[in-house]
PDB file of C-alpha atoms in Angstrom:
ATOM      1  CA  MET A  94       0.000   0.000   0.000  1.00 42.00           C
ATOM      2  CA  ASN A  95       1.405   3.314  -0.961  1.00 45.00           C
ATOM      3  CA  SER A  96       0.428   4.995   2.287  1.00 42.00           C
ATOM      4  CA  SER A  97       1.599   5.561   5.807  1.00 42.00           C
ATOM      5  CA  LYS A  98       0.583   6.815   9.201  1.00 40.00           C
ATOM      6  CA  PRO A  99      -0.008  10.559   9.160  1.00 38.00           C
ATOM      7  CA  ALA A 100       2.733  12.654  10.678  1.00 38.00           C
ATOM      8  CA  ASP A 101       2.208  16.116  12.077  1.00 38.00           C
ATOM      9  CA  PRO A 102       1.398  18.365  10.337  1.00 36.00           C
ATOM     10  CA  SER A 103       0.021  16.215   7.527  1.00 39.00           C
ATOM     11  CA  ARG A 104      -3.481  16.315   8.978  1.00 42.00           C
ATOM     12  CA  ASP A 105      -3.844  19.926   7.870  1.00 48.00           C
ATOM     13  CA  GLY A 106      -2.589  19.070   4.400  1.00 53.00           C
ATOM     14  CA  ILE A 107       0.776  20.793   4.644  1.00 59.00           C
ATOM     15  CA  ASN A 108       3.901  19.130   3.328  1.00 65.00           C
ATOM     16  CA  LYS A 109       6.959  20.603   4.991  1.00 61.00           C
ATOM     17  CA  GLY A 110       9.463  18.483   3.110  1.00 65.00           C
ATOM     18  CA  VAL A 111       9.685  15.753   5.762  1.00 62.00           C
ATOM     19  CA  ALA A 112       9.041  12.071   5.063  1.00 64.00           C
ATOM     20  CA  PRO A 113       5.914  10.777   6.852  1.00 63.00           C
ATOM     21  CA  VAL A 114       5.969   8.393   9.792  1.00 51.00           C
ATOM     22  CA  THR A 115       5.267   4.850   8.576  1.00 47.00           C
ATOM     23  CA  TYR A 116       3.791   1.663  10.002  1.00 42.00           C
ATOM     24  CA  GLY A 117       6.261  -1.046  11.016  1.00 39.00           C
ATOM     25  CA  GLN A 118       9.916  -0.906  11.860  1.00 40.00           C
ATOM     26  CA  GLY A 119      12.881   0.040   9.735  1.00 47.00           C
ATOM     27  CA  GLU A 120      16.441   1.278   9.936  1.00 55.00           C
ATOM     28  CA  ARG A 121      15.933   4.323   7.726  1.00 60.00           C
ATOM     29  CA  PRO A 122      13.156   6.767   6.840  1.00 68.00           C
ATOM     30  CA  PRO A 123      11.291   6.415   3.533  1.00 74.00           C
ATOM     31  CA  ARG A 124      13.454   7.453   0.603  1.00 86.00           C
ATOM     32  CA  GLY A 125      12.338  10.224  -1.714  1.00 89.00           C
ATOM     33  CA  ASP A 126      12.722  13.954  -2.193  1.00 89.00           C
ATOM     34  CA  TYR A 127       9.825  15.226  -0.092  1.00 91.00           C
ATOM     35  CA  ALA A 128      11.039  18.815  -0.305  1.00 90.00           C
ATOM     36  CA  ALA A 129      10.062  18.757  -3.994  1.00 87.00           C
ATOM     37  CA  ALA A 130       6.458  17.776  -3.228  1.00 93.00           C
ATOM     38  CA  GLN A 131       3.439  20.039  -3.106  1.00 94.00           C
ATOM     39  CA  ALA A 132       1.038  20.319  -0.163  1.00 92.00           C
ATOM     40  CA  ASP A 133      -0.861  17.212  -1.328  1.00 94.00           C
ATOM     41  CA  TYR A 134       2.453  15.294  -1.668  1.00 95.00           C
ATOM     42  CA  THR A 135       2.307  15.167  -5.458  1.00 97.00           C
ATOM     43  CA  CYS A 136       5.347  16.252  -7.441  1.00 97.00           C
ATOM     44  CA  ALA A 137       6.694  16.348 -10.973  1.00 96.00           C
ATOM     45  CA  GLN A 138       7.838  13.039 -12.427  1.00 97.00           C
ATOM     46  CA  ARG A 139      11.062  14.653 -13.679  1.00 95.00           C
ATOM     47  CA  TRP A 140      11.347  12.022 -16.406  1.00 97.00           C
ATOM     48  CA  GLU A 141      14.473  13.650 -17.849  1.00 97.00           C
ATOM     49  CA  ARG A 142      16.384  12.687 -14.687  1.00 97.00           C
ATOM     50  CA  TYR A 143      16.134   8.956 -15.349  1.00 98.00           C
ATOM     51  CA  THR A 144      19.445   7.586 -16.627  1.00 98.00           C
ATOM     52  CA  PRO A 145      19.934   5.090 -19.469  1.00 98.00           C
ATOM     53  CA  GLU A 146      20.854   2.531 -16.799  1.00 98.00           C
ATOM     54  CA  GLN A 147      17.548   3.107 -15.017  1.00 98.00           C
ATOM     55  CA  HIS A 148      15.566   2.734 -18.228  1.00 98.00           C
ATOM     56  CA  ALA A 149      17.423  -0.533 -18.892  1.00 98.00           C
ATOM     57  CA  LEU A 150      16.658  -1.775 -15.373  1.00 98.00           C
ATOM     58  CA  TYR A 151      12.966  -0.962 -15.801  1.00 98.00           C
ATOM     59  CA  ARG A 152      12.944  -2.866 -19.105  1.00 98.00           C
ATOM     60  CA  ARG A 153      14.493  -5.944 -17.457  1.00 98.00           C
ATOM     61  CA  LEU A 154      11.975  -5.838 -14.614  1.00 97.00           C
ATOM     62  CA  HIS A 155       9.063  -5.454 -17.030  1.00 98.00           C
ATOM     63  CA  GLU A 156      10.240  -8.257 -19.305  1.00 97.00           C
ATOM     64  CA  ARG A 157      10.751 -10.687 -16.429  1.00 97.00           C
ATOM     65  CA  GLN A 158       7.327 -10.102 -14.912  1.00 97.00           C
ATOM     66  CA  ALA A 159       5.428  -9.987 -18.204  1.00 97.00           C
ATOM     67  CA  ALA A 160       6.846 -13.394 -19.145  1.00 97.00           C
ATOM     68  CA  GLN A 161       5.316 -14.943 -16.011  1.00 96.00           C
ATOM     69  CA  LEU A 162       1.791 -13.603 -16.397  1.00 98.00           C
ATOM     70  CA  PRO A 163       0.097 -16.209 -18.670  1.00 97.00           C
ATOM     71  CA  GLY A 164      -1.838 -18.710 -16.599  1.00 97.00           C
ATOM     72  CA  LEU A 165      -1.156 -16.818 -13.352  1.00 98.00           C
ATOM     73  CA  ALA A 166      -2.502 -13.259 -13.776  1.00 98.00           C
ATOM     74  CA  CYS A 167      -6.127 -12.382 -14.459  1.00 98.00           C
ATOM     75  CA  GLU A 168      -7.016 -11.615 -18.070  1.00 97.00           C
ATOM     76  CA  GLU A 169      -8.176  -8.100 -17.226  1.00 97.00           C
ATOM     77  CA  PHE A 170      -4.633  -7.284 -16.127  1.00 98.00           C
ATOM     78  CA  ILE A 171      -2.922  -8.992 -19.060  1.00 98.00           C
ATOM     79  CA  GLN A 172      -5.125  -7.213 -21.582  1.00 98.00           C
ATOM     80  CA  ALA A 173      -4.529  -3.799 -19.998  1.00 98.00           C
ATOM     81  CA  LEU A 174      -0.757  -4.100 -19.533  1.00 98.00           C
ATOM     82  CA  PRO A 175       0.059  -2.784 -23.059  1.00 98.00           C
ATOM     83  CA  TYR A 176      -1.630   0.502 -22.109  1.00 98.00           C
ATOM     84  CA  LEU A 177       1.477   1.329 -20.078  1.00 97.00           C
ATOM     85  CA  GLY A 178       3.294   1.789 -23.373  1.00 95.00           C
ATOM     86  CA  PRO A 179       6.594   0.354 -24.649  1.00 93.00           C
ATOM     87  CA  ALA A 180       8.643  -1.405 -21.992  1.00 94.00           C
ATOM     88  CA  GLN A 181      11.976  -0.161 -23.354  1.00 95.00           C
ATOM     89  CA  GLN A 182      11.951   2.773 -20.934  1.00 97.00           C
ATOM     90  CA  ILE A 183      10.212   4.139 -17.866  1.00 98.00           C
ATOM     91  CA  PRO A 184       6.902   5.520 -19.163  1.00 98.00           C
ATOM     92  CA  ARG A 185       6.012   9.181 -19.026  1.00 98.00           C
ATOM     93  CA  PHE A 186       3.057   9.564 -16.719  1.00 98.00           C
ATOM     94  CA  GLU A 187       1.340  12.099 -18.971  1.00 98.00           C
ATOM     95  CA  ALA A 188       1.437   9.597 -21.851  1.00 98.00           C
ATOM     96  CA  ILE A 189      -0.319   6.968 -19.736  1.00 98.00           C
ATOM     97  CA  ASN A 190      -2.910   9.527 -18.640  1.00 98.00           C
ATOM     98  CA  GLN A 191      -3.803  10.214 -22.275  1.00 98.00           C
ATOM     99  CA  ARG A 192      -5.059   6.620 -22.418  1.00 98.00           C
ATOM    100  CA  LEU A 193      -6.219   6.146 -18.819  1.00 98.00           C
ATOM    101  CA  TYR A 194      -8.423   9.208 -18.362  1.00 98.00           C
ATOM    102  CA  PRO A 195     -10.686   8.518 -21.367  1.00 98.00           C
ATOM    103  CA  ALA A 196     -11.053   4.903 -20.208  1.00 98.00           C
ATOM    104  CA  THR A 197     -12.079   5.357 -16.556  1.00 98.00           C
ATOM    105  CA  ARG A 198     -11.601   9.060 -15.686  1.00 98.00           C
ATOM    106  CA  TRP A 199      -8.532   8.192 -13.601  1.00 98.00           C
ATOM    107  CA  GLU A 200      -5.062   9.700 -13.831  1.00 98.00           C
ATOM    108  CA  ILE A 201      -1.723   8.911 -12.229  1.00 98.00           C
ATOM    109  CA  VAL A 202       0.308  11.506 -10.336  1.00 98.00           C
ATOM    110  CA  ALA A 203       3.913  11.391  -9.165  1.00 98.00           C
ATOM    111  CA  VAL A 204       4.800  11.304  -5.463  1.00 97.00           C
ATOM    112  CA  PRO A 205       8.229  11.187  -3.743  1.00 95.00           C
ATOM    113  CA  GLY A 206       7.518   7.835  -2.083  1.00 93.00           C
ATOM    114  CA  LEU A 207       5.319   6.722   0.803  1.00 90.00           C
ATOM    115  CA  ILE A 208       2.812   9.421   1.722  1.00 91.00           C
ATOM    116  CA  PRO A 209       0.528   9.970   4.737  1.00 88.00           C
ATOM    117  CA  GLU A 210      -2.685   7.993   4.843  1.00 88.00           C
ATOM    118  CA  GLU A 211      -5.019  10.966   4.550  1.00 89.00           C
ATOM    119  CA  ALA A 212      -3.098  12.339   1.566  1.00 92.00           C
ATOM    120  CA  PHE A 213      -3.260   8.875  -0.044  1.00 94.00           C
ATOM    121  CA  PHE A 214      -6.983   8.484   0.590  1.00 94.00           C
ATOM    122  CA  ALA A 215      -7.709  11.992  -0.703  1.00 94.00           C
ATOM    123  CA  LEU A 216      -5.934  11.301  -3.988  1.00 97.00           C
ATOM    124  CA  LEU A 217      -7.812   8.034  -4.516  1.00 97.00           C
ATOM    125  CA  ALA A 218     -11.129   9.730  -3.754  1.00 96.00           C
ATOM    126  CA  GLN A 219     -10.287  12.208  -6.548  1.00 97.00           C
ATOM    127  CA  ARG A 220      -9.475   9.308  -8.936  1.00 98.00           C
ATOM    128  CA  ARG A 221      -5.777  10.199  -8.871  1.00 98.00           C
ATOM    129  CA  PHE A 222      -3.406   7.288  -8.218  1.00 98.00           C
ATOM    130  CA  PRO A 223      -0.036   8.170  -6.614  1.00 98.00           C
ATOM    131  CA  VAL A 224       2.965   6.593  -8.346  1.00 98.00           C
ATOM    132  CA  THR A 225       6.409   6.741  -6.749  1.00 97.00           C
ATOM    133  CA  GLU A 226       8.849   8.592  -9.002  1.00 97.00           C
ATOM    134  CA  TRP A 227      12.090   6.768  -8.068  1.00 97.00           C
ATOM    135  CA  LEU A 228      13.291   3.362  -9.289  1.00 98.00           C
ATOM    136  CA  ARG A 229      14.977   0.695  -7.183  1.00 96.00           C
ATOM    137  CA  LYS A 230      18.708   0.098  -7.399  1.00 96.00           C
ATOM    138  CA  PRO A 231      20.177  -2.816  -9.424  1.00 97.00           C
ATOM    139  CA  GLU A 232      20.971  -4.726  -6.226  1.00 96.00           C
ATOM    140  CA  GLU A 233      17.250  -4.522  -5.351  1.00 94.00           C
ATOM    141  CA  PHE A 234      16.204  -6.210  -8.594  1.00 94.00           C
ATOM    142  CA  ASP A 235      14.493  -9.126  -6.830  1.00 90.00           C
ATOM    143  CA  TYR A 236      13.111  -7.277  -3.815  1.00 86.00           C
ATOM    144  CA  VAL A 237      12.592  -3.678  -2.752  1.00 87.00           C
ATOM    145  CA  VAL A 238      11.294  -2.715   0.703  1.00 83.00           C
ATOM    146  CA  GLU A 239       9.201   0.254  -0.452  1.00 88.00           C
ATOM    147  CA  PRO A 240       7.040   0.595  -3.561  1.00 92.00           C
ATOM    148  CA  ASP A 241       8.983   2.124  -6.451  1.00 96.00           C
ATOM    149  CA  VAL A 242       7.941   3.316  -9.895  1.00 98.00           C
ATOM    150  CA  PHE A 243       8.032  -0.222 -11.301  1.00 98.00           C
ATOM    151  CA  HIS A 244       5.822  -1.688  -8.567  1.00 96.00           C
ATOM    152  CA  ASP A 245       3.311   1.143  -8.817  1.00 97.00           C
ATOM    153  CA  LEU A 246       3.151   1.281 -12.619  1.00 98.00           C
ATOM    154  CA  PHE A 247       3.339  -2.407 -13.485  1.00 98.00           C
ATOM    155  CA  GLY A 248       1.432  -3.705 -10.462  1.00 98.00           C
ATOM    156  CA  HIS A 249      -1.311  -1.115  -9.948  1.00 98.00           C
ATOM    157  CA  VAL A 250      -2.011   0.942 -13.036  1.00 98.00           C
ATOM    158  CA  PRO A 251      -3.236  -1.681 -15.565  1.00 98.00           C
ATOM    159  CA  LEU A 252      -6.341  -2.545 -13.517  1.00 98.00           C
ATOM    160  CA  LEU A 253      -7.261   1.141 -13.272  1.00 98.00           C
ATOM    161  CA  PHE A 254      -8.359   0.654 -16.895  1.00 98.00           C
ATOM    162  CA  ASN A 255     -11.049  -1.751 -15.601  1.00 97.00           C
ATOM    163  CA  PRO A 256     -14.224   0.241 -14.743  1.00 96.00           C
ATOM    164  CA  SER A 257     -15.327  -1.904 -11.783  1.00 95.00           C
ATOM    165  CA  PHE A 258     -11.890  -1.994 -10.200  1.00 97.00           C
ATOM    166  CA  ALA A 259     -11.385   1.715 -10.858  1.00 97.00           C
ATOM    167  CA  ASP A 260     -14.655   2.506  -9.065  1.00 96.00           C
ATOM    168  CA  TYR A 261     -13.593   0.277  -6.163  1.00 96.00           C
ATOM    169  CA  MET A 262     -10.380   2.237  -5.762  1.00 97.00           C
ATOM    170  CA  GLN A 263     -12.237   5.541  -5.602  1.00 96.00           C
ATOM    171  CA  ALA A 264     -14.706   4.130  -3.069  1.00 94.00           C
ATOM    172  CA  TYR A 265     -11.787   2.849  -1.010  1.00 95.00           C
ATOM    173  CA  GLY A 266     -10.245   6.323  -0.937  1.00 95.00           C
ATOM    174  CA  ALA A 267     -13.506   7.925   0.169  1.00 94.00           C
ATOM    175  CA  GLY A 268     -13.879   5.263   2.858  1.00 93.00           C
ATOM    176  CA  GLY A 269     -10.325   5.862   3.995  1.00 92.00           C
ATOM    177  CA  LEU A 270     -10.971   9.526   4.683  1.00 92.00           C
ATOM    178  CA  LYS A 271     -13.832   8.503   6.965  1.00 92.00           C
ATOM    179  CA  ALA A 272     -11.806   5.700   8.586  1.00 92.00           C
ATOM    180  CA  SER A 273      -9.098   8.166   9.570  1.00 86.00           C
ATOM    181  CA  ARG A 274     -11.682  10.040  11.638  1.00 89.00           C
ATOM    182  CA  LEU A 275     -12.888   6.808  13.242  1.00 93.00           C
ATOM    183  CA  ASP A 276      -9.411   5.544  14.169  1.00 90.00           C
ATOM    184  CA  ALA A 277      -9.979   2.551  11.893  1.00 93.00           C
ATOM    185  CA  CYS A 278      -7.130   2.900   9.410  1.00 90.00           C
ATOM    186  CA  GLU A 279      -5.510  -0.376  10.441  1.00 91.00           C
ATOM    187  CA  LEU A 280      -8.704  -2.281   9.657  1.00 94.00           C
ATOM    188  CA  LEU A 281      -8.995  -0.571   6.290  1.00 93.00           C
ATOM    189  CA  ALA A 282      -5.307  -1.204   5.594  1.00 91.00           C
ATOM    190  CA  ARG A 283      -6.017  -4.920   5.833  1.00 94.00           C
ATOM    191  CA  LEU A 284      -8.689  -4.580   3.167  1.00 96.00           C
ATOM    192  CA  TYR A 285      -6.190  -2.875   0.866  1.00 95.00           C
ATOM    193  CA  TRP A 286      -3.477  -5.422   1.640  1.00 95.00           C
ATOM    194  CA  TYR A 287      -5.594  -8.483   0.970  1.00 96.00           C
ATOM    195  CA  THR A 288      -7.296  -7.092  -2.161  1.00 97.00           C
ATOM    196  CA  VAL A 289      -5.376  -4.366  -4.000  1.00 97.00           C
ATOM    197  CA  GLU A 290      -1.947  -5.725  -3.052  1.00 95.00           C
ATOM    198  CA  PHE A 291      -2.414  -9.479  -2.574  1.00 97.00           C
ATOM    199  CA  GLY A 292      -5.813 -10.398  -3.975  1.00 98.00           C
ATOM    200  CA  LEU A 293      -6.755 -13.517  -5.954  1.00 98.00           C
ATOM    201  CA  ILE A 294      -9.771 -13.952  -8.211  1.00 98.00           C
ATOM    202  CA  GLN A 295     -11.613 -17.133  -9.193  1.00 97.00           C
ATOM    203  CA  THR A 296     -12.056 -17.424 -12.966  1.00 96.00           C
ATOM    204  CA  PRO A 297     -13.437 -20.140 -15.270  1.00 95.00           C
ATOM    205  CA  GLN A 298      -9.802 -21.030 -15.944  1.00 94.00           C
ATOM    206  CA  GLY A 299      -8.949 -21.309 -12.223  1.00 96.00           C
ATOM    207  CA  LEU A 300      -7.350 -19.041  -9.658  1.00 97.00           C
ATOM    208  CA  ARG A 301      -5.585 -15.945 -10.959  1.00 98.00           C
ATOM    209  CA  ALA A 302      -3.790 -13.040  -9.290  1.00 98.00           C
ATOM    210  CA  TYR A 303      -4.902  -9.424  -9.492  1.00 98.00           C
ATOM    211  CA  GLY A 304      -3.040  -7.886  -6.512  1.00 98.00           C
ATOM    212  CA  ALA A 305      -0.179  -5.536  -7.358  1.00 97.00           C
ATOM    213  CA  GLY A 306       2.123  -6.974  -4.709  1.00 95.00           C
ATOM    214  CA  ILE A 307       1.780 -10.368  -6.365  1.00 97.00           C
ATOM    215  CA  LEU A 308       1.913  -9.231  -9.986  1.00 97.00           C
ATOM    216  CA  SER A 309       5.104  -7.203  -9.495  1.00 95.00           C
ATOM    217  CA  SER A 310       6.881  -9.908  -7.478  1.00 92.00           C
ATOM    218  CA  ALA A 311       9.346 -12.330  -9.027  1.00 85.00           C
ATOM    219  CA  GLY A 312       8.450 -15.194  -6.703  1.00 91.00           C
ATOM    220  CA  GLU A 313       5.044 -14.572  -5.166  1.00 95.00           C
ATOM    221  CA  LEU A 314       3.095 -14.733  -8.423  1.00 96.00           C
ATOM    222  CA  ARG A 315       3.632 -18.479  -8.783  1.00 96.00           C
ATOM    223  CA  HIS A 316       3.525 -19.036  -5.010  1.00 96.00           C
ATOM    224  CA  SER A 317       0.108 -17.398  -4.652  1.00 97.00           C
ATOM    225  CA  VAL A 318      -1.562 -19.343  -7.459  1.00 97.00           C
ATOM    226  CA  ARG A 319       0.291 -22.654  -7.697  1.00 96.00           C
ATOM    227  CA  SER A 320       1.910 -23.459  -4.336  1.00 97.00           C
ATOM    228  CA  PRO A 321       0.056 -25.887  -2.022  1.00 96.00           C
ATOM    229  CA  GLU A 322       1.448 -24.077   1.038  1.00 95.00           C
ATOM    230  CA  PRO A 323      -0.709 -20.936   1.483  1.00 97.00           C
ATOM    231  CA  ARG A 324      -4.359 -20.996   2.516  1.00 96.00           C
ATOM    232  CA  ARG A 325      -6.840 -19.412   0.115  1.00 97.00           C
ATOM    233  CA  VAL A 326     -10.157 -18.343   1.628  1.00 97.00           C
ATOM    234  CA  ALA A 327     -13.300 -16.893   0.073  1.00 97.00           C
ATOM    235  CA  PHE A 328     -13.525 -13.111   0.402  1.00 97.00           C
ATOM    236  CA  ASP A 329     -15.452 -11.926   3.446  1.00 96.00           C
ATOM    237  CA  LEU A 330     -15.109  -8.285   4.487  1.00 96.00           C
ATOM    238  CA  LYS A 331     -15.387  -8.669   8.256  1.00 96.00           C
ATOM    239  CA  ARG A 332     -13.231 -11.790   8.360  1.00 96.00           C
ATOM    240  CA  LEU A 333     -10.589 -10.045   6.256  1.00 96.00           C
ATOM    241  CA  MET A 334     -10.499  -6.999   8.552  1.00 96.00           C
ATOM    242  CA  ARG A 335      -9.757  -9.290  11.489  1.00 96.00           C
ATOM    243  CA  SER A 336      -6.855 -10.968   9.705  1.00 96.00           C
ATOM    244  CA  ARG A 337      -3.237 -10.076  10.399  1.00 94.00           C
ATOM    245  CA  TYR A 338      -0.606 -10.185   7.657  1.00 91.00           C
ATOM    246  CA  ARG A 339       3.142 -10.338   7.247  1.00 85.00           C
ATOM    247  CA  ILE A 340       5.148  -7.765   5.306  1.00 82.00           C
ATOM    248  CA  ASP A 341       8.479  -9.619   5.290  1.00 80.00           C
ATOM    249  CA  ALA A 342       7.603 -12.932   3.597  1.00 86.00           C
ATOM    250  CA  PHE A 343       5.295 -14.523   1.044  1.00 93.00           C
ATOM    251  CA  GLN A 344       1.718 -14.456   2.277  1.00 95.00           C
ATOM    252  CA  SER A 345       0.394 -17.497   4.110  1.00 95.00           C
ATOM    253  CA  SER A 346      -3.217 -16.408   3.499  1.00 96.00           C
ATOM    254  CA  TYR A 347      -4.961 -15.042   0.426  1.00 98.00           C
ATOM    255  CA  PHE A 348      -8.582 -13.994  -0.045  1.00 98.00           C
ATOM    256  CA  VAL A 349     -10.378 -14.939  -3.260  1.00 98.00           C
ATOM    257  CA  ILE A 350     -13.053 -12.808  -4.944  1.00 98.00           C
ATOM    258  CA  ASP A 351     -15.586 -13.953  -7.536  1.00 96.00           C
ATOM    259  CA  ASP A 352     -15.292 -10.791  -9.652  1.00 96.00           C
ATOM    260  CA  PHE A 353     -14.370  -7.116  -9.346  1.00 95.00           C
ATOM    261  CA  GLN A 354     -17.984  -6.075  -8.881  1.00 94.00           C
ATOM    262  CA  GLN A 355     -17.885  -7.970  -5.589  1.00 95.00           C
ATOM    263  CA  LEU A 356     -15.149  -5.624  -4.398  1.00 93.00           C
ATOM    264  CA  PHE A 357     -17.119  -2.534  -5.321  1.00 92.00           C
ATOM    265  CA  ASP A 358     -20.264  -3.872  -3.657  1.00 93.00           C
ATOM    266  CA  ALA A 359     -18.277  -4.595  -0.489  1.00 89.00           C
ATOM    267  CA  THR A 360     -17.223  -0.958  -0.154  1.00 86.00           C
ATOM    268  CA  ALA A 361     -20.698   0.499  -0.775  1.00 87.00           C
ATOM    269  CA  PRO A 362     -22.137   0.197   2.780  1.00 89.00           C
ATOM    270  CA  ASP A 363     -21.225   2.491   5.661  1.00 91.00           C
ATOM    271  CA  PHE A 364     -18.289   0.844   7.454  1.00 95.00           C
ATOM    272  CA  THR A 365     -18.995   2.486  10.847  1.00 94.00           C
ATOM    273  CA  PRO A 366     -20.978  -0.495  12.243  1.00 95.00           C
ATOM    274  CA  VAL A 367     -18.583  -2.893  10.517  1.00 96.00           C
ATOM    275  CA  TYR A 368     -15.620  -1.437  12.404  1.00 96.00           C
ATOM    276  CA  ALA A 369     -17.485  -1.738  15.697  1.00 96.00           C
ATOM    277  CA  GLU A 370     -18.372  -5.380  15.051  1.00 96.00           C
ATOM    278  CA  VAL A 371     -14.876  -6.314  13.902  1.00 96.00           C
ATOM    279  CA  ARG A 372     -13.291  -4.773  17.007  1.00 96.00           C
ATOM    280  CA  ALA A 373     -15.537  -6.944  19.196  1.00 96.00           C
ATOM    281  CA  TRP A 374     -14.061 -10.146  17.767  1.00 96.00           C
ATOM    282  CA  PRO A 375     -10.527 -11.554  18.263  1.00 96.00           C
ATOM    283  CA  GLN A 376      -7.847 -11.039  15.655  1.00 95.00           C
ATOM    284  CA  ILE A 377      -6.981 -13.915  13.295  1.00 96.00           C
ATOM    285  CA  GLU A 378      -3.399 -14.854  12.595  1.00 94.00           C
ATOM    286  CA  ALA A 379      -2.199 -15.233   9.006  1.00 93.00           C
ATOM    287  CA  GLY A 380      -2.483 -18.770   7.661  1.00 93.00           C
ATOM    288  CA  VAL A 381      -5.461 -19.742   9.816  1.00 95.00           C
ATOM    289  CA  VAL A 382      -8.651 -21.134   8.258  1.00 95.00           C
ATOM    290  CA  LEU A 383     -11.789 -20.984  10.403  1.00 96.00           C
ATOM    291  CA  PRO A 384     -14.321 -23.837  10.618  1.00 95.00           C
ATOM    292  CA  GLY A 385     -16.865 -23.751   7.817  1.00 94.00           C
ATOM    293  CA  GLU A 386     -14.894 -21.371   5.585  1.00 95.00           C
ATOM    294  CA  ARG A 387     -14.807 -21.946   1.863  1.00 96.00           C
ATOM    295  CA  GLU A 388     -11.243 -22.743   0.890  1.00 96.00           C
ATOM    296  CA  PHE A 389      -9.626 -22.889  -2.560  1.00 96.00           C
ATOM    297  CA  THR A 390      -6.929 -25.281  -3.706  1.00 91.00           C
ATOM    298  CA  ALA A 391      -3.932 -24.247  -5.775  1.00 89.00           C
ATOM    299  CA  GLY A 392      -4.822 -23.220  -9.312  1.00 70.00           C
TER     300      GLY A 392
END
């Protein structure tokens, strides 16, 4: 998730050039030039600053992931991937927007890196998806701790061309703004994690991945769909919000949707009573399947 815990004074919408406080532990603050960002944390892509070596690295990342998609990624993602443009170089965001906005009235905007939750939610509610401007280093080819331009573009943007998924993302952003006032951001973060980042979908051809964290990962794409190790449970909003997750390993639990309309329908109701009910029940550890739950086998 390209978001983080709000840091003072982010609640009043002012960016003072300081990286936001983030969930979890780490040895360094989020990377990125926050001094170059505007009050809403957006910034210029500064495409001319990318080096030939960075364009070559992006091409290698794109080629490796694209080669793994058949039989593992959902068709909606595969069909939309060419809309990113040629993989020979890091795309210009404005070029993608020329195709994206007419399709679903979304656009992508550059950000320095991780941004505060409320800034993230506000952008989604405006149908503006924040894409990190920097690219990982060559030694991070297989794994990068924070989302970079490759993860955000390759993993997230193609499904914004899908009307149902695009509407879900806007509804999620609007819900996030309300959740921040109800002290429920952690519960909503789980929804994002288990759908937008690590979601699976059941298709006539079998299980397929649609989550960006899976689709941009060298190893988790096959693990999530083919491995017998993880548990795959039917999507249930309240159950999902009770479920913990790990950020430092392949997921041991995945939630499976029937279609993207199911996601949009799940975000339509007022979550205020949902949060209250979820808080009354115990948390569920990753990898646990409850009695009576519908479980899916490897695809």
